[in-house]
Amino acid sequence: MSADEFDIIAKLFAPLATSAAARGLIDDVAVITAGGQMLATTDAIVEGVHFLESDPIETVAKKALRVNLSDLAAKGARCSGVLLTLIWPDHRRSSEIADFVRGLAEDLEFYKAPLLGGDTVASPGPLTVSITAFGDMSGARTPSRADAKLGEDVWVTGAIGEAWVGLEALLEMGMVAGAAGLGTEFAACIDRYRTPEPPVAFADAIAAFASASMDVSDGLLQDAAKLAAASNLRLVIAAERVPLSGETRAWLARGKLDAAAALAGGDDYQILFTAAPQQRAAIEAAGQARKLAVTRIGAVEAGAGVSLVDGEGRPLATKAHGYAHKLGK
Ligand code: ADP
Ligand code: MG
């Protein structure tokens, strides 16, 4: 197959861009009809930073889309369209682009996300995929990080720490001879690192019940601190209430690490939100109806920052924080 950008657009991307707004990918723009407020978000993933060169290329496409769907779900919104910028490195075979597009096609279909357009360029640098996603609000309001109120509960969807364990396991497998067995023992965590599962089905419940909300991408503790700062309040999180999978617990036991390590690892793509205590039963019912885990992990109190506490409410010392990109030398 030719690696010419125009062939790739016509043969691989155009068949996926079936919405009228995309104009068959033969125009300079997509034409979006928006009734009221529209949400927009963008996230890029870079080889060696957000995914490993050895990750299956289908999963790279899926991850690029899902990290964006995670932002929309956290705001109680549904995806109404995406723009995709593919920056393809000279060192990779162009035949892999078809596999990338196959993974993308599966996810666009699964998440009902229309492909509106994008850009395709070659680069001497690492594989980079940037997606811009647009969203329609499910409810009347878009919860911000600043909307937490004193006395509210703190909740999180799904499980925390799996992607961190998956990355650690993959790195150890790459560096330590005889560590290949980790691929089986921590298979679910490796899957979560490569293909996060943002709880998009919970978006309408977020719109209905959440006060403040955000997605957890850079580590639960660090992201909780952002929500606390935006709301001018303190989040108190009970370490033992934070949902950890069996594999995550096994990884912590293996390295004699405490749970705070999992709470600092990133790439969870779950939703952290606050809600009034009167909403407890409704939130639990919403989780059950959607077969999604949702767990009450703490409370919003007066003050600043995040406190991690034990079962008796005593503060736990933790040096663990989260991930932040350092730019430049
Ligand atoms: P221009 O040179 O005017 O920017 P392009 O040749 O880059 O136009 O793109 C032609 C069409 O193909 C446009 O509709 C654009 O949105 C679409 N397109 C290009 N690359 C991608 C991609 N990676 N994914 C989806 N659509 C793409
Ligand atoms: Mg172009």
mmCIF file of C-alpha atoms and ligand atoms in Angstrom:
data_model
loop_
_atom_site.group_PDB
_atom_site.id
_atom_site.type_symbol
_atom_site.label_atom_id
_atom_site.label_comp_id
_atom_site.label_asym_id
_atom_site.label_seq_id
_atom_site.Cartn_x
_atom_site.Cartn_y
_atom_site.Cartn_z
ATOM 1 C CA MET A 1 0.000 0.000 0.000
ATOM 2 C CA SER A 2 1.232 3.492 -0.796
ATOM 3 C CA ALA A 3 2.034 5.692 2.188
ATOM 4 C CA ASP A 4 0.961 8.879 0.414
ATOM 5 C CA GLU A 5 -1.162 11.021 2.808
ATOM 6 C CA PHE A 6 -3.900 11.466 0.201
ATOM 7 C CA ASP A 7 -4.196 7.719 -0.442
ATOM 8 C CA ILE A 8 -4.332 7.037 3.281
ATOM 9 C CA ILE A 9 -7.069 9.593 3.781
ATOM 10 C CA ALA A 10 -9.122 8.343 0.824
ATOM 11 C CA LYS A 11 -8.638 4.599 1.380
ATOM 12 C CA LEU A 12 -8.438 4.290 5.155
ATOM 13 C CA PHE A 13 -9.987 7.319 6.868
ATOM 14 C CA ALA A 14 -12.768 8.356 4.457
ATOM 15 C CA PRO A 15 -14.691 5.045 4.857
ATOM 16 C CA LEU A 16 -14.922 5.755 8.608
ATOM 17 C CA ALA A 17 -16.099 9.344 8.212
ATOM 18 C CA THR A 18 -19.711 8.541 7.424
ATOM 19 C CA SER A 19 -21.417 11.552 9.023
ATOM 20 C CA ALA A 20 -22.587 14.301 6.661
ATOM 21 C CA ALA A 21 -20.553 16.807 8.702
ATOM 22 C CA ALA A 22 -17.319 15.165 7.518
ATOM 23 C CA ARG A 23 -18.117 15.820 3.809
ATOM 24 C CA GLY A 24 -16.512 12.495 2.907
ATOM 25 C CA LEU A 25 -13.085 13.918 3.855
ATOM 26 C CA ILE A 26 -12.825 15.611 0.470
ATOM 27 C CA ASP A 27 -13.184 19.176 1.725
ATOM 28 C CA ASP A 28 -11.115 21.615 3.768
ATOM 29 C CA VAL A 29 -13.431 21.633 6.774
ATOM 30 C CA ALA A 30 -16.099 19.675 8.586
ATOM 31 C CA VAL A 31 -19.445 21.421 8.985
ATOM 32 C CA ILE A 32 -20.959 20.944 12.441
ATOM 33 C CA THR A 33 -24.525 21.816 13.316
ATOM 34 C CA ALA A 34 -24.652 22.796 16.975
ATOM 35 C CA GLY A 35 -27.929 23.646 18.685
ATOM 36 C CA GLY A 36 -26.807 24.957 22.048
ATOM 37 C CA GLN A 37 -23.640 24.655 24.090
ATOM 38 C CA MET A 38 -20.972 22.360 22.719
ATOM 39 C CA LEU A 39 -18.025 20.996 24.699
ATOM 40 C CA ALA A 40 -14.547 20.689 23.173
ATOM 41 C CA THR A 41 -11.471 18.917 24.506
ATOM 42 C CA THR A 42 -8.165 17.755 23.056
ATOM 43 C CA ASP A 43 -5.523 15.286 24.184
ATOM 44 C CA ALA A 44 -2.432 13.981 22.450
ATOM 45 C CA ILE A 45 -0.581 10.754 23.129
ATOM 46 C CA VAL A 46 3.104 10.333 22.337
ATOM 47 C CA GLU A 47 5.137 7.156 21.872
ATOM 48 C CA GLY A 48 7.473 6.607 24.798
ATOM 49 C CA VAL A 49 5.425 8.982 26.971
ATOM 50 C CA HIS A 50 1.803 7.803 26.932
ATOM 51 C CA PHE A 51 2.283 4.437 25.283
ATOM 52 C CA LEU A 52 5.184 2.101 24.596
ATOM 53 C CA GLU A 53 6.666 1.499 21.167
ATOM 54 C CA SER A 54 5.866 -2.191 21.686
ATOM 55 C CA ASP A 55 2.155 -1.613 22.378
ATOM 56 C CA PRO A 56 -0.075 -3.075 19.623
ATOM 57 C CA ILE A 57 -0.817 -0.274 17.160
ATOM 58 C CA GLU A 58 -4.598 -0.908 17.341
ATOM 59 C CA THR A 59 -4.486 -0.073 21.031
ATOM 60 C CA VAL A 60 -2.673 3.208 20.324
ATOM 61 C CA ALA A 61 -5.622 4.373 18.210
ATOM 62 C CA LYS A 62 -8.080 3.280 20.895
ATOM 63 C CA LYS A 63 -6.166 4.951 23.692
ATOM 64 C CA ALA A 64 -5.986 8.254 21.784
ATOM 65 C CA LEU A 65 -9.767 8.232 21.421
ATOM 66 C CA ARG A 66 -10.583 6.961 24.902
ATOM 67 C CA VAL A 67 -8.522 9.520 26.806
ATOM 68 C CA ASN A 68 -10.653 12.175 25.125
ATOM 69 C CA LEU A 69 -13.941 10.353 25.756
ATOM 70 C CA SER A 70 -12.879 10.254 29.395
ATOM 71 C CA ASP A 71 -12.851 14.075 29.585
ATOM 72 C CA LEU A 72 -16.308 14.273 28.042
ATOM 73 C CA ALA A 73 -17.768 11.568 30.310
ATOM 74 C CA ALA A 74 -16.430 13.429 33.356
ATOM 75 C CA LYS A 75 -18.395 16.472 32.258
ATOM 76 C CA GLY A 76 -21.579 14.438 31.801
ATOM 77 C CA ALA A 77 -21.362 14.732 28.008
ATOM 78 C CA ARG A 78 -21.683 12.395 25.003
ATOM 79 C CA CYS A 79 -19.214 12.556 22.137
ATOM 80 C CA SER A 80 -20.654 14.218 19.051
ATOM 81 C CA GLY A 81 -17.542 14.088 16.874
ATOM 82 C CA VAL A 82 -13.751 13.852 16.731
ATOM 83 C CA LEU A 83 -10.880 15.325 14.724
ATOM 84 C CA LEU A 84 -7.755 13.156 14.487
ATOM 85 C CA THR A 85 -4.207 14.329 13.800
ATOM 86 C CA LEU A 86 -1.919 11.435 12.977
ATOM 87 C CA ILE A 87 1.812 12.222 13.119
ATOM 88 C CA TRP A 88 3.389 9.098 11.672
ATOM 89 C CA PRO A 89 7.099 8.448 12.282
ATOM 90 C CA ASP A 90 9.408 7.683 9.376
ATOM 91 C CA HIS A 91 10.761 4.642 11.231
ATOM 92 C CA ARG A 92 7.445 2.733 11.275
ATOM 93 C CA ARG A 93 6.120 0.672 8.393
ATOM 94 C CA SER A 94 3.271 2.411 6.590
ATOM 95 C CA SER A 95 1.408 -0.926 6.440
ATOM 96 C CA GLU A 96 0.823 -0.536 10.183
ATOM 97 C CA ILE A 97 -1.440 2.442 9.464
ATOM 98 C CA ALA A 98 -4.143 0.031 8.282
ATOM 99 C CA ASP A 99 -3.969 -1.740 11.667
ATOM 100 C CA PHE A 100 -4.155 1.619 13.437
ATOM 101 C CA VAL A 101 -7.255 2.490 11.423
ATOM 102 C CA ARG A 102 -8.826 -0.913 12.178
ATOM 103 C CA GLY A 103 -8.497 -0.258 15.913
ATOM 104 C CA LEU A 104 -9.863 3.236 15.432
ATOM 105 C CA ALA A 105 -12.828 1.942 13.412
ATOM 106 C CA GLU A 106 -13.746 -0.560 16.137
ATOM 107 C CA ASP A 107 -13.788 2.139 18.777
ATOM 108 C CA LEU A 108 -15.600 4.770 16.701
ATOM 109 C CA GLU A 109 -18.318 2.175 16.173
ATOM 110 C CA PHE A 110 -18.374 0.997 19.789
ATOM 111 C CA TYR A 111 -18.531 4.528 21.239
ATOM 112 C CA LYS A 112 -20.717 5.926 18.446
ATOM 113 C CA ALA A 113 -18.201 8.737 17.888
ATOM 114 C CA PRO A 114 -18.379 10.329 14.407
ATOM 115 C CA LEU A 115 -15.021 10.994 12.707
ATOM 116 C CA LEU A 116 -15.201 14.557 11.345
ATOM 117 C CA GLY A 117 -11.721 15.059 9.922
ATOM 118 C CA GLY A 118 -8.113 15.509 10.861
ATOM 119 C CA ASP A 119 -4.628 15.750 9.471
ATOM 120 C CA THR A 120 -2.042 13.196 8.403
ATOM 121 C CA VAL A 121 1.633 14.087 8.422
ATOM 122 C CA ALA A 122 4.993 12.298 8.410
ATOM 123 C CA SER A 123 7.579 13.081 11.047
ATOM 124 C CA PRO A 124 11.122 12.121 12.092
ATOM 125 C CA GLY A 125 9.914 12.139 15.718
ATOM 126 C CA PRO A 126 7.903 9.652 17.767
ATOM 127 C CA LEU A 127 4.419 8.445 16.782
ATOM 128 C CA THR A 128 1.982 11.062 18.063
ATOM 129 C CA VAL A 129 -1.797 10.962 17.893
ATOM 130 C CA SER A 130 -3.809 14.014 18.787
ATOM 131 C CA ILE A 131 -7.592 13.895 19.018
ATOM 132 C CA THR A 132 -9.980 16.779 19.490
ATOM 133 C CA ALA A 133 -13.409 15.659 20.669
ATOM 134 C CA PHE A 134 -16.672 17.559 20.771
ATOM 135 C CA GLY A 135 -19.478 16.770 23.163
ATOM 136 C CA ASP A 136 -23.168 17.315 23.700
ATOM 137 C CA MET A 137 -24.312 17.786 27.270
ATOM 138 C CA SER A 138 -26.457 14.960 28.630
ATOM 139 C CA GLY A 139 -28.066 17.217 31.219
ATOM 140 C CA ALA A 140 -28.722 20.845 31.921
ATOM 141 C CA ARG A 141 -25.292 21.643 33.357
ATOM 142 C CA THR A 142 -21.634 20.795 32.886
ATOM 143 C CA PRO A 143 -20.060 20.037 36.292
ATOM 144 C CA SER A 144 -16.738 21.819 36.772
ATOM 145 C CA ARG A 145 -13.847 21.059 39.109
ATOM 146 C CA ALA A 146 -14.857 24.102 41.143
ATOM 147 C CA ASP A 147 -18.359 22.940 42.107
ATOM 148 C CA ALA A 148 -17.628 20.858 45.245
ATOM 149 C CA LYS A 149 -19.531 21.889 48.373
ATOM 150 C CA LEU A 150 -18.749 21.487 52.048
ATOM 151 C CA GLY A 151 -20.137 18.250 53.467
ATOM 152 C CA GLU A 152 -20.424 16.440 50.141
ATOM 153 C CA ASP A 153 -19.297 12.877 49.493
ATOM 154 C CA VAL A 154 -16.324 12.083 47.262
ATOM 155 C CA TRP A 155 -16.855 9.271 44.751
ATOM 156 C CA VAL A 156 -14.810 7.477 42.140
ATOM 157 C CA THR A 157 -15.885 5.173 39.312
ATOM 158 C CA GLY A 158 -14.150 1.896 38.426
ATOM 159 C CA ALA A 159 -10.881 0.785 39.981
ATOM 160 C CA ILE A 160 -7.746 2.840 40.585
ATOM 161 C CA GLY A 161 -4.141 1.824 39.890
ATOM 162 C CA GLU A 162 -4.586 -0.866 37.251
ATOM 163 C CA ALA A 163 -2.965 1.067 34.393
ATOM 164 C CA TRP A 164 -0.059 2.002 36.650
ATOM 165 C CA VAL A 165 0.480 -1.662 37.515
ATOM 166 C CA GLY A 166 0.211 -2.554 33.821
ATOM 167 C CA LEU A 167 2.901 -0.054 32.860
ATOM 168 C CA GLU A 168 5.193 -1.126 35.710
ATOM 169 C CA ALA A 169 4.769 -4.775 34.700
ATOM 170 C CA LEU A 170 5.500 -4.018 31.029
ATOM 171 C CA LEU A 171 8.613 -2.022 31.955
ATOM 172 C CA GLU A 172 9.867 -4.817 34.196
ATOM 173 C CA MET A 173 9.217 -7.375 31.453
ATOM 174 C CA GLY A 174 11.308 -5.265 29.082
ATOM 175 C CA MET A 175 14.197 -4.835 31.488
ATOM 176 C CA VAL A 176 14.388 -7.962 33.653
ATOM 177 C CA ALA A 177 15.160 -11.371 32.142
ATOM 178 C CA GLY A 178 12.635 -13.983 33.259
ATOM 179 C CA ALA A 179 9.923 -11.417 34.019
ATOM 180 C CA ALA A 180 7.732 -12.535 31.074
ATOM 181 C CA GLY A 181 5.322 -14.310 33.455
ATOM 182 C CA LEU A 182 4.157 -10.899 34.634
ATOM 183 C CA GLY A 183 2.351 -10.610 31.291
ATOM 184 C CA THR A 184 -0.020 -13.370 32.389
ATOM 185 C CA GLU A 185 -0.194 -12.546 36.071
ATOM 186 C CA PHE A 186 -1.020 -8.875 35.424
ATOM 187 C CA ALA A 187 -2.777 -9.248 32.067
ATOM 188 C CA ALA A 188 -5.867 -7.238 33.006
ATOM 189 C CA CYS A 189 -3.722 -4.341 34.245
ATOM 190 C CA ILE A 190 -1.682 -4.368 31.032
ATOM 191 C CA ASP A 191 -4.948 -4.242 29.081
ATOM 192 C CA ARG A 192 -6.088 -1.246 31.129
ATOM 193 C CA TYR A 193 -2.799 0.567 30.499
ATOM 194 C CA ARG A 194 -3.126 0.043 26.746
ATOM 195 C CA THR A 195 -6.859 0.509 26.443
ATOM 196 C CA PRO A 196 -8.415 2.488 29.288
ATOM 197 C CA GLU A 197 -12.147 2.029 29.811
ATOM 198 C CA PRO A 198 -13.621 5.445 30.630
ATOM 199 C CA PRO A 199 -17.114 4.976 32.087
ATOM 200 C CA VAL A 200 -18.939 6.739 29.249
ATOM 201 C CA ALA A 201 -22.202 5.020 30.219
ATOM 202 C CA PHE A 202 -22.053 6.908 33.515
ATOM 203 C CA ALA A 203 -21.992 10.356 31.854
ATOM 204 C CA ASP A 204 -25.721 10.954 32.267
ATOM 205 C CA ALA A 205 -25.501 10.015 35.956
ATOM 206 C CA ILE A 206 -22.655 12.544 36.351
ATOM 207 C CA ALA A 207 -24.815 15.202 34.741
ATOM 208 C CA ALA A 208 -27.688 14.297 37.067
ATOM 209 C CA PHE A 209 -25.917 13.816 40.421
ATOM 210 C CA ALA A 210 -22.388 15.269 40.473
ATOM 211 C CA SER A 211 -21.526 18.687 41.849
ATOM 212 C CA ALA A 212 -17.801 18.835 40.981
ATOM 213 C CA SER A 213 -16.318 16.300 38.592
ATOM 214 C CA MET A 214 -13.126 15.526 36.655
ATOM 215 C CA ASP A 215 -11.467 12.566 35.039
ATOM 216 C CA VAL A 216 -8.539 10.910 36.801
ATOM 217 C CA SER A 217 -5.600 10.835 34.395
ATOM 218 C CA ASP A 218 -2.506 11.938 36.304
ATOM 219 C CA GLY A 219 -3.001 9.987 39.541
ATOM 220 C CA LEU A 220 -5.967 10.052 41.922
ATOM 221 C CA LEU A 221 -4.203 12.041 44.659
ATOM 222 C CA GLN A 222 -2.809 14.709 42.358
ATOM 223 C CA ASP A 223 -6.103 15.070 40.483
ATOM 224 C CA ALA A 224 -8.077 15.212 43.736
ATOM 225 C CA ALA A 225 -5.781 18.067 44.790
ATOM 226 C CA LYS A 226 -6.702 19.932 41.593
ATOM 227 C CA LEU A 227 -10.398 19.521 42.329
ATOM 228 C CA ALA A 228 -9.859 20.615 45.940
ATOM 229 C CA ALA A 229 -7.918 23.714 44.834
ATOM 230 C CA ALA A 230 -10.506 24.678 42.217
ATOM 231 C CA SER A 231 -13.285 24.341 44.818
ATOM 232 C CA ASN A 232 -11.326 26.043 47.648
ATOM 233 C CA LEU A 233 -11.978 23.073 49.911
ATOM 234 C CA ARG A 234 -10.223 19.978 51.246
ATOM 235 C CA LEU A 235 -10.814 16.430 50.065
ATOM 236 C CA VAL A 236 -10.396 13.734 52.708
ATOM 237 C CA ILE A 237 -9.945 10.302 51.121
ATOM 238 C CA ALA A 238 -10.087 7.046 53.099
ATOM 239 C CA ALA A 239 -7.234 4.963 51.645
ATOM 240 C CA GLU A 240 -8.901 1.627 52.316
ATOM 241 C CA ARG A 241 -12.114 2.629 50.553
ATOM 242 C CA VAL A 242 -10.381 3.344 47.249
ATOM 243 C CA PRO A 243 -11.274 0.429 44.959
ATOM 244 C CA LEU A 244 -8.220 -1.635 43.925
ATOM 245 C CA SER A 245 -8.439 -4.755 41.782
ATOM 246 C CA GLY A 246 -7.031 -8.130 42.891
ATOM 247 C CA GLU A 247 -4.137 -7.733 40.456
ATOM 248 C CA THR A 248 -3.317 -4.290 41.826
ATOM 249 C CA ARG A 249 -3.299 -5.635 45.391
ATOM 250 C CA ALA A 250 -1.057 -8.500 44.268
ATOM 251 C CA TRP A 251 1.369 -6.022 42.674
ATOM 252 C CA LEU A 252 1.483 -3.905 45.830
ATOM 253 C CA ALA A 253 2.080 -6.997 48.002
ATOM 254 C CA ARG A 254 4.847 -8.169 45.650
ATOM 255 C CA GLY A 255 6.729 -4.861 45.946
ATOM 256 C CA LYS A 256 5.828 -4.299 49.618
ATOM 257 C CA LEU A 257 4.238 -1.008 48.565
ATOM 258 C CA ASP A 258 1.352 0.658 50.323
ATOM 259 C CA ALA A 259 -1.877 1.579 48.555
ATOM 260 C CA ALA A 260 -0.780 5.208 48.129
ATOM 261 C CA ALA A 261 1.511 4.080 45.291
ATOM 262 C CA ALA A 262 -1.530 2.965 43.278
ATOM 263 C CA LEU A 263 -3.355 6.184 44.157
ATOM 264 C CA ALA A 264 -0.480 8.202 42.708
ATOM 265 C CA GLY A 265 -0.013 6.169 39.504
ATOM 266 C CA GLY A 266 -1.727 7.683 36.494
ATOM 267 C CA ASP A 267 -3.742 6.652 33.432
ATOM 268 C CA ASP A 268 -6.862 5.540 35.300
ATOM 269 C CA TYR A 269 -9.369 7.430 33.130
ATOM 270 C CA GLN A 270 -12.061 7.030 35.753
ATOM 271 C CA ILE A 271 -14.266 9.824 37.125
ATOM 272 C CA LEU A 272 -13.704 11.541 40.460
ATOM 273 C CA PHE A 273 -16.762 13.494 41.588
ATOM 274 C CA THR A 274 -18.488 14.989 44.583
ATOM 275 C CA ALA A 275 -22.211 14.808 45.335
ATOM 276 C CA ALA A 276 -24.596 15.707 48.112
ATOM 277 C CA PRO A 277 -25.160 12.897 50.672
ATOM 278 C CA GLN A 278 -28.863 12.827 49.712
ATOM 279 C CA GLN A 279 -27.804 11.421 46.307
ATOM 280 C CA ARG A 280 -26.118 8.288 47.724
ATOM 281 C CA ALA A 281 -28.872 5.812 46.922
ATOM 282 C CA ALA A 282 -29.458 7.254 43.451
ATOM 283 C CA ILE A 283 -25.734 7.121 42.589
ATOM 284 C CA GLU A 284 -25.440 3.526 43.770
ATOM 285 C CA ALA A 285 -28.527 2.562 41.763
ATOM 286 C CA ALA A 286 -27.115 4.309 38.684
ATOM 287 C CA GLY A 287 -23.889 2.283 38.999
ATOM 288 C CA GLN A 288 -25.795 -0.986 39.382
ATOM 289 C CA ALA A 289 -28.089 -0.245 36.452
ATOM 290 C CA ARG A 290 -25.056 0.351 34.219
ATOM 291 C CA LYS A 291 -22.987 -2.499 35.718
ATOM 292 C CA LEU A 292 -20.288 0.067 36.586
ATOM 293 C CA ALA A 293 -18.496 0.235 39.909
ATOM 294 C CA VAL A 294 -18.937 3.515 41.763
ATOM 295 C CA THR A 295 -17.463 3.884 45.238
ATOM 296 C CA ARG A 296 -17.763 6.504 47.948
ATOM 297 C CA ILE A 297 -14.169 7.166 49.038
ATOM 298 C CA GLY A 298 -14.288 10.306 51.149
ATOM 299 C CA ALA A 299 -15.724 13.662 52.064
ATOM 300 C CA VAL A 300 -15.398 17.353 51.241
ATOM 301 C CA GLU A 301 -14.236 19.342 54.271
ATOM 302 C CA ALA A 302 -13.116 22.880 55.061
ATOM 303 C CA GLY A 303 -9.466 23.661 54.342
ATOM 304 C CA ALA A 304 -7.165 22.986 51.411
ATOM 305 C CA GLY A 305 -5.461 20.067 49.690
ATOM 306 C CA VAL A 306 -6.021 16.328 49.935
ATOM 307 C CA SER A 307 -5.668 14.204 53.072
ATOM 308 C CA LEU A 308 -5.341 10.470 52.793
ATOM 309 C CA VAL A 309 -6.578 8.865 56.023
ATOM 310 C CA ASP A 310 -6.723 5.357 57.508
ATOM 311 C CA GLY A 311 -9.805 3.541 58.801
ATOM 312 C CA GLU A 312 -9.803 5.609 62.014
ATOM 313 C CA GLY A 313 -9.470 8.905 60.139
ATOM 314 C CA ARG A 314 -5.791 9.334 61.027
ATOM 315 C CA PRO A 315 -3.685 10.988 58.309
ATOM 316 C CA LEU A 316 -1.420 8.658 56.363
ATOM 317 C CA ALA A 317 1.984 9.969 55.377
ATOM 318 C CA THR A 318 2.490 9.766 51.647
ATOM 319 C CA LYS A 319 5.249 11.058 49.424
ATOM 320 C CA ALA A 320 3.394 9.844 46.377
ATOM 321 C CA HIS A 321 2.030 12.482 44.036
ATOM 322 C CA GLY A 322 1.328 11.969 40.367
ATOM 323 C CA TYR A 323 2.427 12.703 36.867
ATOM 324 C CA ALA A 324 3.312 16.092 35.382
ATOM 325 C CA HIS A 325 5.031 16.698 32.043
ATOM 326 C CA LYS A 326 8.276 18.652 32.374
ATOM 327 C CA LEU A 327 8.741 20.866 29.314
ATOM 328 C CA GLY A 328 12.147 21.614 27.871
ATOM 329 C CA LYS A 329 15.627 21.394 29.346
HETATM 330 P P1 ADP B 1 -5.769 20.366 3.991
HETATM 331 O O1 ADP B 1 -4.514 20.217 3.239
HETATM 332 O O2 ADP B 1 -6.751 21.336 3.434
HETATM 333 O O3 ADP B 1 -5.568 20.516 5.476
HETATM 334 P P2 ADP B 1 -5.918 17.525 3.999
HETATM 335 O O4 ADP B 1 -5.468 17.005 2.688
HETATM 336 O O5 ADP B 1 -4.984 17.505 5.155
HETATM 337 O O6 ADP B 1 -6.538 18.970 3.791
HETATM 338 O O7 ADP B 1 -7.215 16.716 4.454
HETATM 339 C C1 ADP B 1 -8.236 16.374 3.527
HETATM 340 C C2 ADP B 1 -9.406 15.815 4.298
HETATM 341 O O8 ADP B 1 -9.020 14.648 4.994
HETATM 342 C C3 ADP B 1 -9.960 16.765 5.342
HETATM 343 O O9 ADP B 1 -11.366 16.549 5.402
HETATM 344 C C4 ADP B 1 -9.329 16.292 6.627
HETATM 345 O O10 ADP B 1 -10.135 16.638 7.750
HETATM 346 C C5 ADP B 1 -9.270 14.783 6.395
HETATM 347 N N1 ADP B 1 -8.192 14.111 7.137
HETATM 348 C C6 ADP B 1 -6.859 14.234 6.973
HETATM 349 N N2 ADP B 1 -6.174 13.449 7.827
HETATM 350 C C7 ADP B 1 -7.104 12.822 8.581
HETATM 351 C C8 ADP B 1 -7.040 11.914 9.672
HETATM 352 N N3 ADP B 1 -5.868 11.490 10.191
HETATM 353 N N4 ADP B 1 -8.195 11.474 10.210
HETATM 354 C C9 ADP B 1 -9.370 11.912 9.720
HETATM 355 N N5 ADP B 1 -9.511 12.762 8.706
HETATM 356 C C10 ADP B 1 -8.388 13.220 8.140
HETATM 357 MG MG MG B 2 -2.976 18.219 5.519
#
